[in-house]
mmCIF file of C-alpha atoms and ligand atoms in Angstrom:
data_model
loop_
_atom_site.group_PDB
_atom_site.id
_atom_site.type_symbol
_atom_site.label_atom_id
_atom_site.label_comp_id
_atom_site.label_asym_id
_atom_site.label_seq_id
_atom_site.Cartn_x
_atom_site.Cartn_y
_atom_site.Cartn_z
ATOM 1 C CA UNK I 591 0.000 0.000 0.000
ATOM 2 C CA UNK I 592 2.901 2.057 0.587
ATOM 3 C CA UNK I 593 3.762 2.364 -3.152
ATOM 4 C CA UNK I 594 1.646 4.724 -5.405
ATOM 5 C CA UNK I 595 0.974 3.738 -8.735
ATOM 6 C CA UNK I 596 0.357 6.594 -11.299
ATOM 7 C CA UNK I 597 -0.401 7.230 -14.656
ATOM 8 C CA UNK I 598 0.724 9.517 -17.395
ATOM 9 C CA UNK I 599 -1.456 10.578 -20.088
ATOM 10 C CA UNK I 600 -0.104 13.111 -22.440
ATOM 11 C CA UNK I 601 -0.402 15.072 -25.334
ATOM 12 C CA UNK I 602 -4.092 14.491 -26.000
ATOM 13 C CA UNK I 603 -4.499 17.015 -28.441
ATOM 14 C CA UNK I 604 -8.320 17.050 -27.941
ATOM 15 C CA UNK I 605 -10.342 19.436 -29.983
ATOM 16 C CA UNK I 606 -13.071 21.264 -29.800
ATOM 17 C CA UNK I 607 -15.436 19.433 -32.157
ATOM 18 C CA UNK I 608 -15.558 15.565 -30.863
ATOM 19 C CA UNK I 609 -14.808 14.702 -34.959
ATOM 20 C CA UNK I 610 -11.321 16.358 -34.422
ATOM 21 C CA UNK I 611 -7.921 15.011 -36.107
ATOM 22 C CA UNK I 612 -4.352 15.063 -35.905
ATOM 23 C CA UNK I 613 -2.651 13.923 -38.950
ATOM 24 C CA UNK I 614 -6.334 11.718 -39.570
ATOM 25 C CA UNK I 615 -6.075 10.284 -36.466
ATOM 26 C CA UNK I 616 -9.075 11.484 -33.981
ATOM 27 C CA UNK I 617 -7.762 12.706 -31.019
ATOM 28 C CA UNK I 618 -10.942 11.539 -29.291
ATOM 29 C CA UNK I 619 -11.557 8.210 -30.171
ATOM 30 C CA UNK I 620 -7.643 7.467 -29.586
ATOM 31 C CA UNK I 621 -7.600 8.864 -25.696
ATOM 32 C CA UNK I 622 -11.165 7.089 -25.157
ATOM 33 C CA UNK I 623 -9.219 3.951 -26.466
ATOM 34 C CA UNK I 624 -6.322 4.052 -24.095
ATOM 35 C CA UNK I 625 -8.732 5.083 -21.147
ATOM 36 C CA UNK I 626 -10.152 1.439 -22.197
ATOM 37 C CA UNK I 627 -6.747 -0.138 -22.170
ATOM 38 C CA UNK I 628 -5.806 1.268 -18.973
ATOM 39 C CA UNK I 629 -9.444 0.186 -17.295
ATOM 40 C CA UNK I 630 -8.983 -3.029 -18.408
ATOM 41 C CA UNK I 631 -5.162 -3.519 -18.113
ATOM 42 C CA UNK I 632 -4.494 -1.171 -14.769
ATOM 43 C CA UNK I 633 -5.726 -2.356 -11.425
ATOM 44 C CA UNK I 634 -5.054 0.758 -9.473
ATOM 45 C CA UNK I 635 -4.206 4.063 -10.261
ATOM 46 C CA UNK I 636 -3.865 7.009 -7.243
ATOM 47 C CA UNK I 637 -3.966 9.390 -9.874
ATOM 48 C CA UNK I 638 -3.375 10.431 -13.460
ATOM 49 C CA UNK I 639 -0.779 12.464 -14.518
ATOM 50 C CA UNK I 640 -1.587 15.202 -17.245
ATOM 51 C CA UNK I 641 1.437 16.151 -18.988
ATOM 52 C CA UNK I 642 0.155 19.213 -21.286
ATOM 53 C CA UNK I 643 -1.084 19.554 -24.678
ATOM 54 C CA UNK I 644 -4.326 18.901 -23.419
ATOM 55 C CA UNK I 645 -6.197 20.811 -25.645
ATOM 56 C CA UNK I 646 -4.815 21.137 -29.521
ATOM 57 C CA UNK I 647 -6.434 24.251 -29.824
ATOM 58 C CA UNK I 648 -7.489 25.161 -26.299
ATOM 59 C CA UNK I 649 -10.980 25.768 -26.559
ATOM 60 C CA UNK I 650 -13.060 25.294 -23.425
ATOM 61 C CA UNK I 651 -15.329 22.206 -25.432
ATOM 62 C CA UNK I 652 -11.980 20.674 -25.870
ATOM 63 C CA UNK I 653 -11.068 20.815 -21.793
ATOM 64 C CA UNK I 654 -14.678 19.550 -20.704
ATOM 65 C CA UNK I 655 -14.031 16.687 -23.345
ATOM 66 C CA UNK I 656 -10.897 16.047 -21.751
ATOM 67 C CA UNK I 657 -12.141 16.227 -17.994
ATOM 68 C CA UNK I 658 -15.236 13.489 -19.693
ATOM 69 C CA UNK I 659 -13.187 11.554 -21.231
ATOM 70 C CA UNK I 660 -11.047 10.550 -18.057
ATOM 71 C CA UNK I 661 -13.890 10.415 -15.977
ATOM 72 C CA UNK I 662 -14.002 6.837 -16.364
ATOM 73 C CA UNK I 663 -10.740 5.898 -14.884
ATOM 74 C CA UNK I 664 -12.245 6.903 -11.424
ATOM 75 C CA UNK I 665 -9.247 8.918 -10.540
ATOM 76 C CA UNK I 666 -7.847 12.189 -9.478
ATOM 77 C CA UNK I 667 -6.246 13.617 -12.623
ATOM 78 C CA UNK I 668 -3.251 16.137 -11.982
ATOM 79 C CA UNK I 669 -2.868 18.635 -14.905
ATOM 80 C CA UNK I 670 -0.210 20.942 -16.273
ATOM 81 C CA UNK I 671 -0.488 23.329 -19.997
ATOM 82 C CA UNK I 672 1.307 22.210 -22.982
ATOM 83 C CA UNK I 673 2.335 24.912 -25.865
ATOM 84 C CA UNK I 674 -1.285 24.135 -27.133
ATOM 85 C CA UNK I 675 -2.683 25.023 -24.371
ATOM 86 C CA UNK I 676 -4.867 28.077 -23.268
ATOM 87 C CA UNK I 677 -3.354 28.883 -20.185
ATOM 88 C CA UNK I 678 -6.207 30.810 -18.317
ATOM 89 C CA UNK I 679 -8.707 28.654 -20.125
ATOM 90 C CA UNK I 680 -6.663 25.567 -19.151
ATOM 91 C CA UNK I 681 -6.534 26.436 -14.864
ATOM 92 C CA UNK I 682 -10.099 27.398 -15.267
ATOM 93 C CA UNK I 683 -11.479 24.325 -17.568
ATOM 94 C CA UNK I 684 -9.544 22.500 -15.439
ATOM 95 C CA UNK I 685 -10.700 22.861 -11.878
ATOM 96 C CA UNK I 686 -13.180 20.612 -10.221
ATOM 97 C CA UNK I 687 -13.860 17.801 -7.797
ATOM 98 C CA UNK I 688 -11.010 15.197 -9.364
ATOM 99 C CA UNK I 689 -9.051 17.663 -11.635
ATOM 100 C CA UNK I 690 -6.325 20.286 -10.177
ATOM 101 C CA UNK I 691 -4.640 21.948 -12.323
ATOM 102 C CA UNK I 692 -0.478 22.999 -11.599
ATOM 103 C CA UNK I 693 0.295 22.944 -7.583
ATOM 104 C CA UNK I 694 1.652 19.654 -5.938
ATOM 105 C CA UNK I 695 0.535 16.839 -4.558
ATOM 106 C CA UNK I 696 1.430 15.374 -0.963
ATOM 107 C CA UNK I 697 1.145 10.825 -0.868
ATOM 108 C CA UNK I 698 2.467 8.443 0.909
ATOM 109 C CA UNK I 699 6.276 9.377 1.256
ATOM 110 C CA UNK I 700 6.104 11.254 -1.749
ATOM 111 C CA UNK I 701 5.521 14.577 -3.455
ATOM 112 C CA UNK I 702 4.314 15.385 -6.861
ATOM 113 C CA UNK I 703 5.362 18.924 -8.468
ATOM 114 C CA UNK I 704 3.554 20.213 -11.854
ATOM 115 C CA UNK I 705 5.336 23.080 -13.353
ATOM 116 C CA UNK I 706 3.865 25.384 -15.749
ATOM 117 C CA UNK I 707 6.577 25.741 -18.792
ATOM 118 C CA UNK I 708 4.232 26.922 -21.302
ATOM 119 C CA UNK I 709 5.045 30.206 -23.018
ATOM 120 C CA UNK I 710 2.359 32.354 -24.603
ATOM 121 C CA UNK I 711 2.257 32.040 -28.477
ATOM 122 C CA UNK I 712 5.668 29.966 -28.350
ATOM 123 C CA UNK I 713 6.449 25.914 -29.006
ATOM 124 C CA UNK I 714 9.481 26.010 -27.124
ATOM 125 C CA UNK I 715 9.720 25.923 -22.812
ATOM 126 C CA UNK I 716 10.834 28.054 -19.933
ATOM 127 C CA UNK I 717 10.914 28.231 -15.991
ATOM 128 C CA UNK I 718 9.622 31.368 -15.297
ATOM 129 C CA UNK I 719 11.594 33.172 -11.931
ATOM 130 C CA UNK I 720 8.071 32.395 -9.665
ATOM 131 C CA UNK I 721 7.696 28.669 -10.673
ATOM 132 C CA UNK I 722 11.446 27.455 -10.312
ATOM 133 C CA UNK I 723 11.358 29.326 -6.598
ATOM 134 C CA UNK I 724 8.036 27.627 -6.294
ATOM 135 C CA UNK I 725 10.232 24.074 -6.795
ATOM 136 C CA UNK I 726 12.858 25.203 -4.837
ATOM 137 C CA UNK I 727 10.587 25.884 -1.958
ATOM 138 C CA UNK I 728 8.726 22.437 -2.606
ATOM 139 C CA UNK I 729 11.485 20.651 -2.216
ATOM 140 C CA UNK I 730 12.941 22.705 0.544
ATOM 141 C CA UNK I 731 9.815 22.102 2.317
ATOM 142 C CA UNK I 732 9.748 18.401 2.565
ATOM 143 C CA UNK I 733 13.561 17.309 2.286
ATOM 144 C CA UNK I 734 11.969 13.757 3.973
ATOM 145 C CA UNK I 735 9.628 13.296 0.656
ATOM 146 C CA UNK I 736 10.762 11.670 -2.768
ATOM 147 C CA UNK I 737 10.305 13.990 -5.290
ATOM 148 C CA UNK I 738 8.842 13.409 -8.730
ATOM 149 C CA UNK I 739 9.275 16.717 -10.951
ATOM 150 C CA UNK I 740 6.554 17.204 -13.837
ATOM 151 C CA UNK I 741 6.310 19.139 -16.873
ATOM 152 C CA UNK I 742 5.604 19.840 -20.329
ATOM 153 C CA UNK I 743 8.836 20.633 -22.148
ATOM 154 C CA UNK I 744 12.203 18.312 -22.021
ATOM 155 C CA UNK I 745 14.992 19.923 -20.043
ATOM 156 C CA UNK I 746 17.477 17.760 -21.773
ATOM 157 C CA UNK I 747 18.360 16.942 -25.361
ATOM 158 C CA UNK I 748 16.914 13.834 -26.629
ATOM 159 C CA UNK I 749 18.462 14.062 -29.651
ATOM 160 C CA UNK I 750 16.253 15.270 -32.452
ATOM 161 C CA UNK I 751 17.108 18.573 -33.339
ATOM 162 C CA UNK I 752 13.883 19.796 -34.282
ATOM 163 C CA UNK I 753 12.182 18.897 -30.940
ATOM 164 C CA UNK I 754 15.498 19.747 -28.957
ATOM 165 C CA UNK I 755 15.082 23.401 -30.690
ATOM 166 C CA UNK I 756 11.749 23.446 -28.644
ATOM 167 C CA UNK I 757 13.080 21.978 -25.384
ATOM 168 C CA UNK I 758 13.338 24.353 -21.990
ATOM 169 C CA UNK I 759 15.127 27.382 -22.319
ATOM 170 C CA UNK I 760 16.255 27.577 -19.083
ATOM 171 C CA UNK I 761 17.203 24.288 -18.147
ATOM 172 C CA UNK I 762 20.684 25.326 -16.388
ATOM 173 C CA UNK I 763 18.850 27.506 -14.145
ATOM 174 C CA UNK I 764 16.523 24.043 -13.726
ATOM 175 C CA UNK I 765 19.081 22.300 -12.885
ATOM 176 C CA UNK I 766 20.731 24.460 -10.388
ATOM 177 C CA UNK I 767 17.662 24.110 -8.539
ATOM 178 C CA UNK I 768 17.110 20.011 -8.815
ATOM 179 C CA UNK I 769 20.757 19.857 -7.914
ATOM 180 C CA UNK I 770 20.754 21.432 -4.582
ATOM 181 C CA UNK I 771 18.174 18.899 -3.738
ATOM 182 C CA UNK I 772 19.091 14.971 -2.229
ATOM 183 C CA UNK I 773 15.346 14.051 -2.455
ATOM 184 C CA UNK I 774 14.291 14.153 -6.189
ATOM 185 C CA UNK I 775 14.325 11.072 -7.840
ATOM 186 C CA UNK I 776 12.583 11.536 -10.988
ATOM 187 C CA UNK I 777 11.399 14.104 -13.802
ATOM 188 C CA UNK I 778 8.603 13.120 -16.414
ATOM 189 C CA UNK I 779 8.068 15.544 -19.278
ATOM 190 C CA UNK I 780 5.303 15.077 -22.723
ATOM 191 C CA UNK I 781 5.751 17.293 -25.515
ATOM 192 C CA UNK I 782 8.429 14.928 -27.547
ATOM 193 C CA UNK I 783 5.199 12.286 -28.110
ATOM 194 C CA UNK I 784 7.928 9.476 -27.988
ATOM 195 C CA UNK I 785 9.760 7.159 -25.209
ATOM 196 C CA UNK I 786 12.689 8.410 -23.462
ATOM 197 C CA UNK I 787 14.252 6.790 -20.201
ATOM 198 C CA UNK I 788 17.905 7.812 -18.925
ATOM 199 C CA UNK I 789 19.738 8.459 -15.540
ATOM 200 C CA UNK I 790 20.996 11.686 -14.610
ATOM 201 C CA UNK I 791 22.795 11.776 -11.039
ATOM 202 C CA UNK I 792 20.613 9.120 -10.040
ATOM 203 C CA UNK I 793 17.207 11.067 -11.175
ATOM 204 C CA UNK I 794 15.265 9.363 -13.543
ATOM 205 C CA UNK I 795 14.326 11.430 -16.526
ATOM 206 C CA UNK I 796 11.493 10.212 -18.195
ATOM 207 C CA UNK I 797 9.441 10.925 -21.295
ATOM 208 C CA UNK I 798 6.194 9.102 -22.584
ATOM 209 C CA UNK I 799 4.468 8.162 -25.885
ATOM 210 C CA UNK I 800 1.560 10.249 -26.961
ATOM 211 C CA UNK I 801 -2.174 9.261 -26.590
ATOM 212 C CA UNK I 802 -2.491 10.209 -30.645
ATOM 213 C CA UNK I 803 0.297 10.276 -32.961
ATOM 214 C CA UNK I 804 3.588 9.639 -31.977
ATOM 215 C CA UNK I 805 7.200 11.355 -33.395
ATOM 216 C CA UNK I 806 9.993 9.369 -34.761
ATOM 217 C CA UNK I 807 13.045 9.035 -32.368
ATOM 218 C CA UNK I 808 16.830 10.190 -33.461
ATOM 219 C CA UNK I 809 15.085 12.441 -36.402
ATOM 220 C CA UNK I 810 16.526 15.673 -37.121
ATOM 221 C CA UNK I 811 13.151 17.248 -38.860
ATOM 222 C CA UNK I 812 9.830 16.939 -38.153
ATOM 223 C CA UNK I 813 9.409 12.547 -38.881
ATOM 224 C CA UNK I 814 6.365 10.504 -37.635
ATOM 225 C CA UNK I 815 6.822 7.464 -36.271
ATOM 226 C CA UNK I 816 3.889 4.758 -36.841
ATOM 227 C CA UNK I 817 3.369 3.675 -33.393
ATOM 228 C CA UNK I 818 0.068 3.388 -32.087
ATOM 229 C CA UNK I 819 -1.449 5.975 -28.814
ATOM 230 C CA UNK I 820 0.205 5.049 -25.829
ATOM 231 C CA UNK I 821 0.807 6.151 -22.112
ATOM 232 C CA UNK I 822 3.210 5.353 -19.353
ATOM 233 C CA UNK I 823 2.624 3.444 -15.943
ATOM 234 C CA UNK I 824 4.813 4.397 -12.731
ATOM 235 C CA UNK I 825 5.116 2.936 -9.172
ATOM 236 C CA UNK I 826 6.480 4.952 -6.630
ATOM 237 C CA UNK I 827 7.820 2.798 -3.877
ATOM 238 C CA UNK I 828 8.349 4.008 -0.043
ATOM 239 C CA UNK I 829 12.181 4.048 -0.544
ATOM 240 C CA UNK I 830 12.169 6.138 -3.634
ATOM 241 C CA UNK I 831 12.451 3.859 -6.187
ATOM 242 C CA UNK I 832 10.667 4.175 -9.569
ATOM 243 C CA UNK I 833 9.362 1.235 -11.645
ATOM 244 C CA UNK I 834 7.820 2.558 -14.708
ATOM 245 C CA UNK I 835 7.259 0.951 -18.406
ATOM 246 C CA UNK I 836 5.121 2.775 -21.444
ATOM 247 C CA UNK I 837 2.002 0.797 -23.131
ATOM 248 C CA UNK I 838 1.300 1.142 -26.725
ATOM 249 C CA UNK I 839 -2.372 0.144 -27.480
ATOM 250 C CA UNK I 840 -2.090 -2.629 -30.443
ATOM 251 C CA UNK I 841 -2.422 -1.593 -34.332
ATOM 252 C CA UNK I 842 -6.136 -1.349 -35.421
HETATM 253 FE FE1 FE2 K 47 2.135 17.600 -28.178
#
């Protein structure tokens, strides 16, 4: 009981109209479909992890779909804006009974941080002064807790240069805050709609498949990749260890 077993769904791309597509595929019908594979394949979840580009073109329909759409997995759902996002719209849409939108979350010997790295009318990500002192105090606050970090944008290179020219800005100044902190053990970004798992000082850094389309790894330009919607599984165990693994829903 002591380890907590989320999920991350990201990069939804929901739109306003429920017929909606992304490169054909509808954004809609593909999140409803991994909500079923994660009913039928997940036996507990303490709460879903939203990891931005909710909304493809940030529309208030497109948030209640969103909110609807997860309703299902009988969950708390933990949200943070992508680039597509509507920030104001997003918080607002956002709010209710299961859904909080940015802040933290306190569980088990854990804490949860969702950073807003969404810049108005740009693709690309930065820390803005308030929300990397808001992590600094976070972690400050509860030096006892394991800390998983979340956001939208990738504050490392994952070696595409067309999605690396759209990573964090400011990931030095990122850094310098993670770094002056012994209790966080992991970082789990969306954005780069692909897989990515490495070690950094003993931190995992993690990034997750997309619930639509997905982008080729190790491309230098824009490439798709023809893997089907997916989403990643984590446990968080009492001692700070991190079991995770990403799901692709099968070819239809
Ligand atoms: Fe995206």
């Amino acid at each position: 009981m002591n380890t907590l077993r989320f999920i991350q769904i990201t990069d939804t791309h929901l739109s306003d109209r429920a017929d909606g597509t992304l490169r054909g595929l509808n954004t809609a019908d593909a999140l409803a479909a991994v909500v079923t594979h994660v009913r039928e394949c997940e036996s507990r979840i303490d709460g879903v992890l939203a990891t931005g580009d909710l909304s493809h073109d940030g529309g208030t329909p497109s948030y209640r779909r969103f909110v609807q759409l997860l309703a299902p997995l009988n969950a708390p759902v933990y949200c943070l804006p992508g680039n597509h996002d509507a920030l104001g719209l997003c918080a607002c849409a956002l709010k209710g009974p299961r859904v909080q939108s940015g802040g933290r979350r306190l569980a088990g010997n854990w804490q949860a941080i969702f950073l807003d790295s969404a810049v108005p009318g740009a693709v690309h990500g930065h820390l803005r002064p308030a929300e990397l002192a808001r992590l600094d105090n976070a972690l400050s606050e509860h030096p006892e807790r394991h800390a998983l970090i979340c956001l939208h944008h990738q504050p490392v290179p994952i070696g595409s240069a067309w999605l690396d020219a759209l990573m964090l800005d400011n990931a030095a100044a990122f850094f310098d805050v993670v770094d002056r902190h012994a209790n966080v053990r992991g970082m789990l970004w969306g954005h780069v709609h692909q897989t990515f798992d490495v070690t950094r000082n003993g931190v995992r850094l993690l990034a997750s498949p997309s619930t639509c389309i997905q982008f080729k790894p190790g491309c230098n330009d824009f490439t798709l990749d023809d893997k089907p919607p997916g989403y990643r599984w984590l446990e968080l165990h009492a001692d700070g260890g991190i079991e995770t693994s990403v799901e692709y829903l099968h070819h239809r």
